[in-house]
Amino acid sequence: MDLLPEDAIHEILLRVPAKPLCRLRAVCRPWRPLTTSSSFIAAHTARHGPLVAAIKWIPYFDASRRSQLHLLDTSGHVVWQMRLDKNYHHLEQNGEVSLTSLDVLCLVVGAGEDKRLCVLDPACSTGPMSLLPPYCCHHDTDYNYPVYTPFAVGRASSTGETKVLGFTMADSVEIQGCKVITLAGAGRSEWRDTGRPPGSVQTLMPGMPRCVALVKGVLYFLSYGFEEHRITGIGAYDVGEEKWRPDLLHLPATAVPGQEMGLVELSGSLVVFYYKHKKDSGAGKESGFSMDLWFLTDCNKAIWSKQCTVSSYDSTGGQPLWMLDDGRIVLSMWKYGWDTPVESSLRVYDPRTNTFTSGVEMPDYHIIGVYNGSLLKSCVDQ
């Protein structure tokens, strides 16, 4: 390698995945200045793309084993893992958080009144990035429905600050309060009131794959209409300004009976996806699904454009995760039945040819989100 010019070494090392690259530069110190530079890390992240965050399922009857939180590449290889202690609970598994495509992961520590939100930075080898103060649930004392506190994580586009929204919700749908906290690198942050949203925004609903998306510093939430008994609009929260936009953003189309929907960020755009299960005409069982993707092309005028329809005949559900530079879309897909376990997979869909170009099976995994950080940072200061 000493005989190669530096630009050739740079190009070769860019092709090496993060995990083996950390091992390589640990034994070859001359590469450290190159591979620890911010420009190299940015170029490496852009080339290899995001990672998939997933929970490795453990049978409930096996009390001797603990679930694990994994980060995987699109080939299904584990590049980072964390064993979950019995005091940790993954948030989205219980409907308590909505993960957005950032460089942090979220867990809950404890339970009941002692429950606290823990935000992890996988690139930090020293442990949790932040253990947040307890979230105080103030609600009407005469309200008899159960009260719980879901969370959503966002980032301000102007300052880069990461913030967490906490909600006090009754009966899983009616919002009674909303607070925000900043993940500060030093000092102590506190929860502060941030006003109520214009509608009954949701972080997770049965049958809704993804209710929250972060796009250019704004958190978008599906909003449920009680009178209509369906999703009626999209609430928007500016993370930097810490303000709710006064009006709901209208939907690109009204969901028809049997059709489900969700939100996702794809290449800097807010996308609403509608999908409907297909039925086997002979057996009456689910035999696939179709999914329409609507892109918000003008936020100020609320103009939507349906840019593609994804069809699958061997999965019963799915959701987009991110878009590749060439326009192909990485999706999380699953197949389930009443008497069979969930079968998860990653698939890459090409809208130009209306085909799936590649994929990898991920048995025993529950895909929970996308990690957009770089694990190379974990080696910089070691």
mmCIF file of C-alpha atoms in Angstrom:
data_model
loop_
_atom_site.group_PDB
_atom_site.id
_atom_site.type_symbol
_atom_site.label_atom_id
_atom_site.label_comp_id
_atom_site.label_asym_id
_atom_site.label_seq_id
_atom_site.Cartn_x
_atom_site.Cartn_y
_atom_site.Cartn_z
ATOM 1 C CA MET A 1 0.000 0.000 0.000
ATOM 2 C CA ASP A 2 2.973 2.349 0.566
ATOM 3 C CA LEU A 3 3.617 2.245 -3.183
ATOM 4 C CA LEU A 4 0.158 3.587 -3.995
ATOM 5 C CA PRO A 5 -0.592 7.312 -4.245
ATOM 6 C CA GLU A 6 -2.687 8.780 -1.440
ATOM 7 C CA ASP A 7 -5.720 9.388 -3.645
ATOM 8 C CA ALA A 8 -5.741 5.695 -4.623
ATOM 9 C CA ILE A 9 -5.543 4.648 -0.960
ATOM 10 C CA HIS A 10 -8.349 7.100 -0.223
ATOM 11 C CA GLU A 11 -10.559 5.510 -2.886
ATOM 12 C CA ILE A 12 -9.782 1.963 -1.725
ATOM 13 C CA LEU A 13 -10.524 2.729 1.927
ATOM 14 C CA LEU A 14 -13.792 4.419 0.993
ATOM 15 C CA ARG A 15 -14.999 1.043 -0.282
ATOM 16 C CA VAL A 16 -14.309 -0.738 3.037
ATOM 17 C CA PRO A 17 -17.315 -0.971 5.413
ATOM 18 C CA ALA A 18 -17.068 0.900 8.716
ATOM 19 C CA LYS A 19 -16.594 -2.088 11.017
ATOM 20 C CA PRO A 20 -13.549 -3.657 9.283
ATOM 21 C CA LEU A 21 -12.169 -0.186 8.526
ATOM 22 C CA CYS A 22 -12.025 0.590 12.248
ATOM 23 C CA ARG A 23 -10.060 -2.622 12.748
ATOM 24 C CA LEU A 24 -7.719 -1.840 9.869
ATOM 25 C CA ARG A 25 -6.744 1.599 11.074
ATOM 26 C CA ALA A 26 -6.229 0.270 14.591
ATOM 27 C CA VAL A 27 -3.281 -1.751 13.269
ATOM 28 C CA CYS A 28 -2.118 0.737 10.642
ATOM 29 C CA ARG A 29 -1.653 4.083 12.337
ATOM 30 C CA PRO A 30 -0.429 5.906 9.182
ATOM 31 C CA TRP A 31 -4.005 5.664 7.871
ATOM 32 C CA ARG A 32 -5.482 7.385 10.928
ATOM 33 C CA PRO A 33 -5.078 11.016 9.764
ATOM 34 C CA LEU A 34 -6.825 10.170 6.494
ATOM 35 C CA THR A 35 -9.644 8.016 7.831
ATOM 36 C CA THR A 36 -10.463 10.190 10.851
ATOM 37 C CA SER A 37 -10.867 13.410 8.887
ATOM 38 C CA SER A 38 -14.379 14.855 8.709
ATOM 39 C CA SER A 39 -14.251 14.929 4.909
ATOM 40 C CA PHE A 40 -13.391 11.218 4.693
ATOM 41 C CA ILE A 41 -16.102 10.264 7.204
ATOM 42 C CA ALA A 42 -18.679 12.289 5.255
ATOM 43 C CA ALA A 43 -17.630 10.705 1.952
ATOM 44 C CA HIS A 44 -17.672 7.218 3.504
ATOM 45 C CA THR A 45 -21.165 7.759 4.935
ATOM 46 C CA ALA A 46 -22.453 9.030 1.584
ATOM 47 C CA ARG A 47 -21.061 6.008 -0.260
ATOM 48 C CA HIS A 48 -22.288 3.309 2.113
ATOM 49 C CA GLY A 49 -25.622 4.905 2.965
ATOM 50 C CA PRO A 50 -27.778 4.508 6.084
ATOM 51 C CA LEU A 51 -28.004 1.471 8.319
ATOM 52 C CA VAL A 52 -31.122 -0.357 9.449
ATOM 53 C CA ALA A 53 -31.989 -0.336 13.148
ATOM 54 C CA ALA A 54 -33.710 -3.548 14.233
ATOM 55 C CA ILE A 55 -34.577 -5.546 17.323
ATOM 56 C CA LYS A 56 -33.410 -9.160 17.337
ATOM 57 C CA TRP A 57 -36.351 -11.096 18.674
ATOM 58 C CA ILE A 58 -35.864 -13.588 21.496
ATOM 59 C CA PRO A 59 -38.612 -16.109 22.368
ATOM 60 C CA TYR A 60 -40.599 -14.969 25.384
ATOM 61 C CA PHE A 61 -40.216 -18.365 27.021
ATOM 62 C CA ASP A 62 -36.402 -18.104 26.933
ATOM 63 C CA ALA A 63 -35.775 -16.063 30.098
ATOM 64 C CA SER A 64 -32.019 -16.729 29.973
ATOM 65 C CA ARG A 65 -31.531 -14.547 26.875
ATOM 66 C CA ARG A 66 -32.006 -10.830 26.305
ATOM 67 C CA SER A 67 -33.144 -9.025 23.191
ATOM 68 C CA GLN A 68 -30.502 -7.158 21.213
ATOM 69 C CA LEU A 69 -30.553 -3.887 19.337
ATOM 70 C CA HIS A 70 -28.701 -4.235 16.011
ATOM 71 C CA LEU A 71 -27.568 -1.958 13.217
ATOM 72 C CA LEU A 72 -27.359 -3.801 9.892
ATOM 73 C CA ASP A 73 -26.275 -2.898 6.383
ATOM 74 C CA THR A 74 -28.411 -3.616 3.340
ATOM 75 C CA SER A 75 -26.726 -7.008 2.973
ATOM 76 C CA GLY A 76 -28.039 -8.052 6.381
ATOM 77 C CA HIS A 77 -24.632 -7.929 8.104
ATOM 78 C CA VAL A 78 -24.582 -6.781 11.734
ATOM 79 C CA VAL A 79 -22.201 -3.819 12.119
ATOM 80 C CA TRP A 80 -23.151 -2.753 15.661
ATOM 81 C CA GLN A 81 -25.072 -4.368 18.474
ATOM 82 C CA MET A 82 -26.198 -3.715 22.020
ATOM 83 C CA ARG A 83 -27.547 -6.260 24.456
ATOM 84 C CA LEU A 84 -30.671 -4.912 26.121
ATOM 85 C CA ASP A 85 -30.654 -5.255 29.873
ATOM 86 C CA LYS A 86 -33.944 -6.144 31.524
ATOM 87 C CA ASN A 87 -34.298 -2.494 32.599
ATOM 88 C CA TYR A 88 -34.215 -1.300 28.978
ATOM 89 C CA HIS A 89 -37.274 -1.336 26.795
ATOM 90 C CA HIS A 90 -37.286 -0.436 23.157
ATOM 91 C CA LEU A 91 -39.684 2.442 22.733
ATOM 92 C CA GLU A 92 -41.354 1.846 19.410
ATOM 93 C CA GLN A 93 -41.971 -1.789 20.253
ATOM 94 C CA ASN A 94 -44.492 -0.543 22.838
ATOM 95 C CA GLY A 95 -45.769 2.369 20.761
ATOM 96 C CA GLU A 96 -44.026 4.970 22.921
ATOM 97 C CA VAL A 97 -41.673 6.618 20.432
ATOM 98 C CA SER A 98 -41.317 7.349 16.753
ATOM 99 C CA LEU A 99 -37.763 7.128 15.474
ATOM 100 C CA THR A 100 -36.716 9.456 12.697
ATOM 101 C CA SER A 101 -33.716 9.030 10.405
ATOM 102 C CA LEU A 102 -31.034 10.531 12.656
ATOM 103 C CA ASP A 103 -27.729 9.392 14.173
ATOM 104 C CA VAL A 104 -29.218 8.474 17.569
ATOM 105 C CA LEU A 105 -31.317 5.593 18.911
ATOM 106 C CA CYS A 106 -33.816 5.644 21.765
ATOM 107 C CA LEU A 107 -34.560 3.329 24.669
ATOM 108 C CA VAL A 108 -36.657 3.501 27.817
ATOM 109 C CA VAL A 109 -35.019 2.897 31.191
ATOM 110 C CA GLY A 110 -37.213 1.716 34.044
ATOM 111 C CA ALA A 111 -40.986 1.608 34.169
ATOM 112 C CA GLY A 112 -43.977 3.416 35.613
ATOM 113 C CA GLU A 113 -43.239 6.777 37.231
ATOM 114 C CA ASP A 114 -39.498 5.988 37.121
ATOM 115 C CA LYS A 115 -39.513 5.529 33.347
ATOM 116 C CA ARG A 116 -36.939 7.731 31.587
ATOM 117 C CA LEU A 117 -35.886 8.234 27.994
ATOM 118 C CA CYS A 118 -32.334 7.222 27.079
ATOM 119 C CA VAL A 119 -30.877 8.515 23.812
ATOM 120 C CA LEU A 120 -27.946 6.465 22.511
ATOM 121 C CA ASP A 121 -25.181 7.424 20.114
ATOM 122 C CA PRO A 122 -23.882 4.156 18.587
ATOM 123 C CA ALA A 123 -20.684 5.947 17.524
ATOM 124 C CA CYS A 124 -19.872 6.702 21.165
ATOM 125 C CA SER A 125 -18.129 3.813 22.893
ATOM 126 C CA THR A 126 -18.553 5.320 26.371
ATOM 127 C CA GLY A 127 -22.259 4.618 26.716
ATOM 128 C CA PRO A 128 -25.520 6.572 26.511
ATOM 129 C CA MET A 129 -25.431 10.001 24.952
ATOM 130 C CA SER A 130 -28.098 11.347 27.274
ATOM 131 C CA LEU A 131 -30.391 10.082 30.013
ATOM 132 C CA LEU A 132 -33.248 12.560 30.043
ATOM 133 C CA PRO A 133 -35.014 13.853 33.158
ATOM 134 C CA PRO A 134 -38.318 12.167 34.004
ATOM 135 C CA TYR A 135 -41.249 13.403 31.938
ATOM 136 C CA CYS A 136 -44.001 14.743 34.204
ATOM 137 C CA CYS A 137 -47.483 13.755 33.044
ATOM 138 C CA HIS A 138 -49.949 16.483 33.961
ATOM 139 C CA HIS A 139 -53.464 15.492 33.001
ATOM 140 C CA ASP A 140 -57.064 16.053 34.005
ATOM 141 C CA THR A 141 -57.711 14.347 37.316
ATOM 142 C CA ASP A 142 -61.297 13.547 36.317
ATOM 143 C CA TYR A 143 -60.210 11.758 33.140
ATOM 144 C CA ASN A 144 -60.721 8.027 33.607
ATOM 145 C CA TYR A 145 -58.899 6.753 30.520
ATOM 146 C CA PRO A 146 -55.312 5.451 30.685
ATOM 147 C CA VAL A 147 -52.617 8.096 30.228
ATOM 148 C CA TYR A 148 -49.281 7.435 28.538
ATOM 149 C CA THR A 149 -46.327 9.452 27.249
ATOM 150 C CA PRO A 150 -45.127 8.840 23.688
ATOM 151 C CA PHE A 151 -42.049 10.619 22.322
ATOM 152 C CA ALA A 152 -40.703 11.814 18.978
ATOM 153 C CA VAL A 153 -37.092 12.793 18.208
ATOM 154 C CA GLY A 154 -36.213 15.652 15.848
ATOM 155 C CA ARG A 155 -33.349 17.934 14.860
ATOM 156 C CA ALA A 156 -33.291 21.658 14.082
ATOM 157 C CA SER A 157 -31.943 22.330 10.597
ATOM 158 C CA SER A 158 -30.499 25.754 11.530
ATOM 159 C CA THR A 159 -28.573 24.843 14.705
ATOM 160 C CA GLY A 160 -28.258 21.053 14.471
ATOM 161 C CA GLU A 161 -29.702 20.659 17.978
ATOM 162 C CA THR A 162 -31.438 17.365 18.683
ATOM 163 C CA LYS A 163 -34.700 17.703 20.590
ATOM 164 C CA VAL A 164 -37.322 15.338 21.944
ATOM 165 C CA LEU A 165 -41.061 16.005 22.000
ATOM 166 C CA GLY A 166 -42.998 14.385 24.824
ATOM 167 C CA PHE A 167 -46.780 14.061 24.820
ATOM 168 C CA THR A 168 -49.326 13.426 27.536
ATOM 169 C CA MET A 169 -52.043 11.395 25.846
ATOM 170 C CA ALA A 170 -55.262 9.948 27.223
ATOM 171 C CA ASP A 171 -56.751 6.774 25.795
ATOM 172 C CA SER A 172 -53.851 6.701 23.270
ATOM 173 C CA VAL A 173 -55.392 9.436 21.097
ATOM 174 C CA GLU A 174 -56.399 12.606 22.995
ATOM 175 C CA ILE A 175 -53.470 14.954 23.650
ATOM 176 C CA GLN A 176 -53.557 16.787 26.968
ATOM 177 C CA GLY A 177 -50.077 18.285 26.945
ATOM 178 C CA CYS A 178 -46.828 18.606 24.990
ATOM 179 C CA LYS A 179 -43.295 19.422 26.136
ATOM 180 C CA VAL A 180 -39.882 19.621 24.478
ATOM 181 C CA ILE A 181 -36.336 19.085 25.709
ATOM 182 C CA THR A 182 -32.956 19.751 24.074
ATOM 183 C CA LEU A 183 -30.229 17.117 24.173
ATOM 184 C CA ALA A 184 -27.436 19.315 25.497
ATOM 185 C CA GLY A 185 -23.813 18.239 25.334
ATOM 186 C CA ALA A 186 -23.066 19.910 28.654
ATOM 187 C CA GLY A 187 -25.206 21.091 31.519
ATOM 188 C CA ARG A 188 -28.740 19.989 32.343
ATOM 189 C CA SER A 189 -31.769 20.376 30.119
ATOM 190 C CA GLU A 190 -35.327 20.486 31.382
ATOM 191 C CA TRP A 191 -38.691 19.719 29.844
ATOM 192 C CA ARG A 192 -40.540 22.897 28.828
ATOM 193 C CA ASP A 193 -44.056 23.517 27.560
ATOM 194 C CA THR A 194 -44.330 23.939 23.804
ATOM 195 C CA GLY A 195 -48.077 24.300 23.212
ATOM 196 C CA ARG A 196 -50.664 21.921 21.850
ATOM 197 C CA PRO A 197 -50.784 20.825 18.208
ATOM 198 C CA PRO A 198 -53.688 21.903 15.968
ATOM 199 C CA GLY A 199 -55.125 18.382 15.894
ATOM 200 C CA SER A 200 -54.838 15.027 17.616
ATOM 201 C CA VAL A 201 -51.433 14.088 16.220
ATOM 202 C CA GLN A 202 -50.270 10.492 16.592
ATOM 203 C CA THR A 203 -46.896 8.861 17.121
ATOM 204 C CA LEU A 204 -48.044 5.294 16.479
ATOM 205 C CA MET A 205 -51.422 3.800 15.607
ATOM 206 C CA PRO A 206 -52.593 0.233 14.977
ATOM 207 C CA GLY A 207 -52.362 -0.473 11.263
ATOM 208 C CA MET A 208 -50.298 2.650 10.580
ATOM 209 C CA PRO A 209 -46.689 1.660 9.767
ATOM 210 C CA ARG A 210 -45.158 5.079 10.414
ATOM 211 C CA CYS A 211 -46.965 8.148 11.767
ATOM 212 C CA VAL A 212 -44.023 10.582 12.089
ATOM 213 C CA ALA A 213 -41.372 11.925 9.702
ATOM 214 C CA LEU A 214 -38.606 14.524 10.110
ATOM 215 C CA VAL A 215 -38.014 16.678 7.028
ATOM 216 C CA LYS A 216 -35.674 19.691 6.978
ATOM 217 C CA GLY A 217 -36.081 20.491 10.652
ATOM 218 C CA VAL A 218 -39.847 19.928 10.799
ATOM 219 C CA LEU A 219 -41.558 16.978 12.498
ATOM 220 C CA TYR A 220 -44.700 15.862 10.675
ATOM 221 C CA PHE A 221 -47.411 13.796 12.387
ATOM 222 C CA LEU A 222 -50.534 12.086 11.110
ATOM 223 C CA SER A 223 -53.575 13.612 12.831
ATOM 224 C CA TYR A 224 -56.672 11.609 13.742
ATOM 225 C CA GLY A 225 -60.194 13.040 13.422
ATOM 226 C CA PHE A 226 -62.566 11.736 16.085
ATOM 227 C CA GLU A 227 -65.747 12.666 14.240
ATOM 228 C CA GLU A 228 -64.507 11.233 10.945
ATOM 229 C CA HIS A 229 -62.904 8.173 12.603
ATOM 230 C CA ARG A 230 -59.916 8.394 10.271
ATOM 231 C CA ILE A 231 -56.710 10.320 9.585
ATOM 232 C CA THR A 232 -57.745 13.808 8.466
ATOM 233 C CA GLY A 233 -54.495 15.764 8.069
ATOM 234 C CA ILE A 234 -50.851 16.244 9.009
ATOM 235 C CA GLY A 235 -49.596 18.319 11.946
ATOM 236 C CA ALA A 236 -46.232 20.097 11.646
ATOM 237 C CA TYR A 237 -43.824 21.104 14.428
ATOM 238 C CA ASP A 238 -40.809 23.344 13.732
ATOM 239 C CA VAL A 239 -38.034 21.848 15.867
ATOM 240 C CA GLY A 240 -35.829 24.949 15.753
ATOM 241 C CA GLU A 241 -38.591 27.452 16.553
ATOM 242 C CA GLU A 242 -40.283 25.023 18.958
ATOM 243 C CA LYS A 243 -43.662 25.945 17.524
ATOM 244 C CA TRP A 244 -46.594 24.075 16.036
ATOM 245 C CA ARG A 245 -47.852 25.336 12.711
ATOM 246 C CA PRO A 246 -51.406 26.611 13.269
ATOM 247 C CA ASP A 247 -53.155 24.568 10.578
ATOM 248 C CA LEU A 248 -53.087 20.937 9.553
ATOM 249 C CA LEU A 249 -51.585 20.109 6.178
ATOM 250 C CA HIS A 250 -54.194 18.428 4.008
ATOM 251 C CA LEU A 251 -53.669 14.874 2.772
ATOM 252 C CA PRO A 252 -52.957 14.143 -0.907
ATOM 253 C CA ALA A 253 -55.860 11.669 -0.978
ATOM 254 C CA THR A 254 -58.475 10.298 1.382
ATOM 255 C CA ALA A 255 -57.813 6.765 2.539
ATOM 256 C CA VAL A 256 -60.433 4.311 1.329
ATOM 257 C CA PRO A 257 -61.738 1.457 3.526
ATOM 258 C CA GLY A 258 -59.064 -1.193 3.990
ATOM 259 C CA GLN A 259 -56.266 1.198 3.034
ATOM 260 C CA GLU A 260 -53.522 2.118 5.514
ATOM 261 C CA MET A 261 -51.078 5.002 5.399
ATOM 262 C CA GLY A 262 -47.863 6.390 6.845
ATOM 263 C CA LEU A 263 -45.241 9.138 6.624
ATOM 264 C CA VAL A 264 -41.588 8.981 5.601
ATOM 265 C CA GLU A 265 -38.790 11.294 4.463
ATOM 266 C CA LEU A 266 -37.299 10.390 1.081
ATOM 267 C CA SER A 267 -34.435 12.471 -0.343
ATOM 268 C CA GLY A 268 -35.459 15.581 1.550
ATOM 269 C CA SER A 269 -39.173 15.356 0.731
ATOM 270 C CA LEU A 270 -42.160 14.502 2.890
ATOM 271 C CA VAL A 271 -43.894 11.427 1.497
ATOM 272 C CA VAL A 272 -47.305 10.005 2.364
ATOM 273 C CA PHE A 273 -47.653 6.344 1.432
ATOM 274 C CA TYR A 274 -50.962 4.524 1.160
ATOM 275 C CA TYR A 275 -51.033 0.767 0.948
ATOM 276 C CA LYS A 276 -53.780 -1.772 0.664
ATOM 277 C CA HIS A 277 -53.645 -5.521 1.134
ATOM 278 C CA LYS A 278 -54.453 -7.753 -1.787
ATOM 279 C CA LYS A 279 -56.625 -10.812 -1.369
ATOM 280 C CA ASP A 280 -56.257 -14.211 -2.952
ATOM 281 C CA SER A 281 -59.560 -14.539 -4.805
ATOM 282 C CA GLY A 282 -59.581 -18.280 -4.266
ATOM 283 C CA ALA A 283 -58.491 -18.661 -0.653
ATOM 284 C CA GLY A 284 -59.547 -15.227 0.603
ATOM 285 C CA LYS A 285 -56.153 -14.712 2.274
ATOM 286 C CA GLU A 286 -53.781 -11.765 1.964
ATOM 287 C CA SER A 287 -51.441 -12.388 -0.964
ATOM 288 C CA GLY A 288 -49.599 -9.092 -1.315
ATOM 289 C CA PHE A 289 -50.102 -5.349 -1.242
ATOM 290 C CA SER A 290 -49.921 -2.231 -3.375
ATOM 291 C CA MET A 291 -48.499 1.082 -2.163
ATOM 292 C CA ASP A 292 -48.920 4.592 -3.611
ATOM 293 C CA LEU A 293 -46.188 7.139 -2.808
ATOM 294 C CA TRP A 294 -47.213 10.815 -2.764
ATOM 295 C CA PHE A 295 -44.422 13.433 -2.567
ATOM 296 C CA LEU A 296 -44.977 16.929 -1.163
ATOM 297 C CA THR A 297 -43.567 19.081 -3.978
ATOM 298 C CA ASP A 298 -44.616 22.496 -2.613
ATOM 299 C CA CYS A 299 -44.951 22.874 1.148
ATOM 300 C CA ASN A 300 -46.368 26.410 1.049
ATOM 301 C CA LYS A 301 -49.115 25.557 -1.439
ATOM 302 C CA ALA A 302 -49.569 21.973 -0.175
ATOM 303 C CA ILE A 303 -49.091 20.473 -3.638
ATOM 304 C CA TRP A 304 -48.672 16.681 -3.784
ATOM 305 C CA SER A 305 -47.505 14.464 -6.630
ATOM 306 C CA LYS A 306 -47.999 10.687 -6.846
ATOM 307 C CA GLN A 307 -44.661 9.527 -8.214
ATOM 308 C CA CYS A 308 -44.873 5.747 -8.076
ATOM 309 C CA THR A 309 -46.859 2.689 -7.025
ATOM 310 C CA VAL A 310 -45.117 -0.284 -5.424
ATOM 311 C CA SER A 311 -46.711 -3.708 -5.856
ATOM 312 C CA SER A 312 -45.722 -6.937 -4.139
ATOM 313 C CA TYR A 313 -47.234 -10.396 -4.338
ATOM 314 C CA ASP A 314 -45.060 -12.174 -1.763
ATOM 315 C CA SER A 315 -45.358 -9.788 1.228
ATOM 316 C CA THR A 316 -48.345 -8.643 3.255
ATOM 317 C CA GLY A 317 -46.989 -5.234 4.286
ATOM 318 C CA GLY A 318 -44.130 -2.798 3.938
ATOM 319 C CA GLN A 319 -42.875 0.740 4.325
ATOM 320 C CA PRO A 320 -40.231 2.867 2.566
ATOM 321 C CA LEU A 321 -37.020 3.522 4.512
ATOM 322 C CA TRP A 322 -34.889 5.736 2.261
ATOM 323 C CA MET A 323 -34.182 6.591 -1.374
ATOM 324 C CA LEU A 324 -30.882 5.831 -3.103
ATOM 325 C CA ASP A 325 -29.053 8.372 -5.278
ATOM 326 C CA ASP A 326 -30.294 6.663 -8.455
ATOM 327 C CA GLY A 327 -33.953 6.920 -7.421
ATOM 328 C CA ARG A 328 -34.399 3.356 -6.195
ATOM 329 C CA ILE A 329 -36.187 2.933 -2.865
ATOM 330 C CA VAL A 330 -35.140 0.722 0.062
ATOM 331 C CA LEU A 331 -38.172 -0.802 1.779
ATOM 332 C CA SER A 332 -38.790 -2.797 4.906
ATOM 333 C CA MET A 333 -41.236 -5.581 4.056
ATOM 334 C CA TRP A 334 -42.882 -8.316 6.034
ATOM 335 C CA LYS A 335 -45.054 -11.350 5.633
ATOM 336 C CA TYR A 336 -47.230 -12.807 8.325
ATOM 337 C CA GLY A 337 -50.093 -15.169 8.910
ATOM 338 C CA TRP A 338 -52.294 -16.132 11.789
ATOM 339 C CA ASP A 339 -50.312 -19.293 12.476
ATOM 340 C CA THR A 340 -46.806 -18.298 11.308
ATOM 341 C CA PRO A 341 -44.155 -15.879 12.659
ATOM 342 C CA VAL A 342 -43.418 -12.575 10.963
ATOM 343 C CA GLU A 343 -40.899 -12.839 8.120
ATOM 344 C CA SER A 344 -39.007 -9.543 7.638
ATOM 345 C CA SER A 345 -36.873 -8.542 4.674
ATOM 346 C CA LEU A 346 -35.146 -5.581 3.038
ATOM 347 C CA ARG A 347 -35.997 -4.984 -0.610
ATOM 348 C CA VAL A 348 -34.816 -2.423 -3.170
ATOM 349 C CA TYR A 349 -37.500 -1.207 -5.563
ATOM 350 C CA ASP A 350 -36.816 0.481 -8.921
ATOM 351 C CA PRO A 351 -39.733 2.790 -9.914
ATOM 352 C CA ARG A 352 -38.434 3.052 -13.483
ATOM 353 C CA THR A 353 -38.856 -0.661 -14.168
ATOM 354 C CA ASN A 354 -41.480 -1.396 -11.503
ATOM 355 C CA THR A 355 -39.350 -4.265 -10.204
ATOM 356 C CA PHE A 356 -37.452 -5.268 -7.091
ATOM 357 C CA THR A 357 -33.754 -5.358 -7.965
ATOM 358 C CA SER A 358 -32.351 -6.932 -4.803
ATOM 359 C CA GLY A 359 -33.232 -7.974 -1.292
ATOM 360 C CA VAL A 360 -32.146 -9.811 1.828
ATOM 361 C CA GLU A 361 -34.161 -11.873 4.289
ATOM 362 C CA MET A 362 -34.052 -10.810 7.940
ATOM 363 C CA PRO A 363 -35.722 -13.561 9.981
ATOM 364 C CA ASP A 364 -36.358 -12.895 13.682
ATOM 365 C CA TYR A 365 -35.906 -9.147 13.239
ATOM 366 C CA HIS A 366 -38.304 -6.292 13.862
ATOM 367 C CA ILE A 367 -37.105 -3.319 11.797
ATOM 368 C CA ILE A 368 -37.657 -0.120 13.769
ATOM 369 C CA GLY A 369 -35.960 2.655 11.823
ATOM 370 C CA VAL A 370 -32.993 4.097 9.965
ATOM 371 C CA TYR A 371 -29.612 5.145 11.393
ATOM 372 C CA ASN A 372 -27.983 7.977 9.451
ATOM 373 C CA GLY A 373 -24.802 8.361 11.482
ATOM 374 C CA SER A 374 -21.272 7.081 10.952
ATOM 375 C CA LEU A 375 -19.703 4.421 13.149
ATOM 376 C CA LEU A 376 -16.275 5.644 12.031
ATOM 377 C CA LYS A 377 -16.543 8.406 14.613
ATOM 378 C CA SER A 378 -16.297 5.774 17.345
ATOM 379 C CA CYS A 379 -12.629 5.257 16.506
ATOM 380 C CA VAL A 380 -11.538 8.866 16.149
ATOM 381 C CA ASP A 381 -10.528 9.523 19.736
ATOM 382 C CA GLN A 382 -9.386 6.031 20.696
#
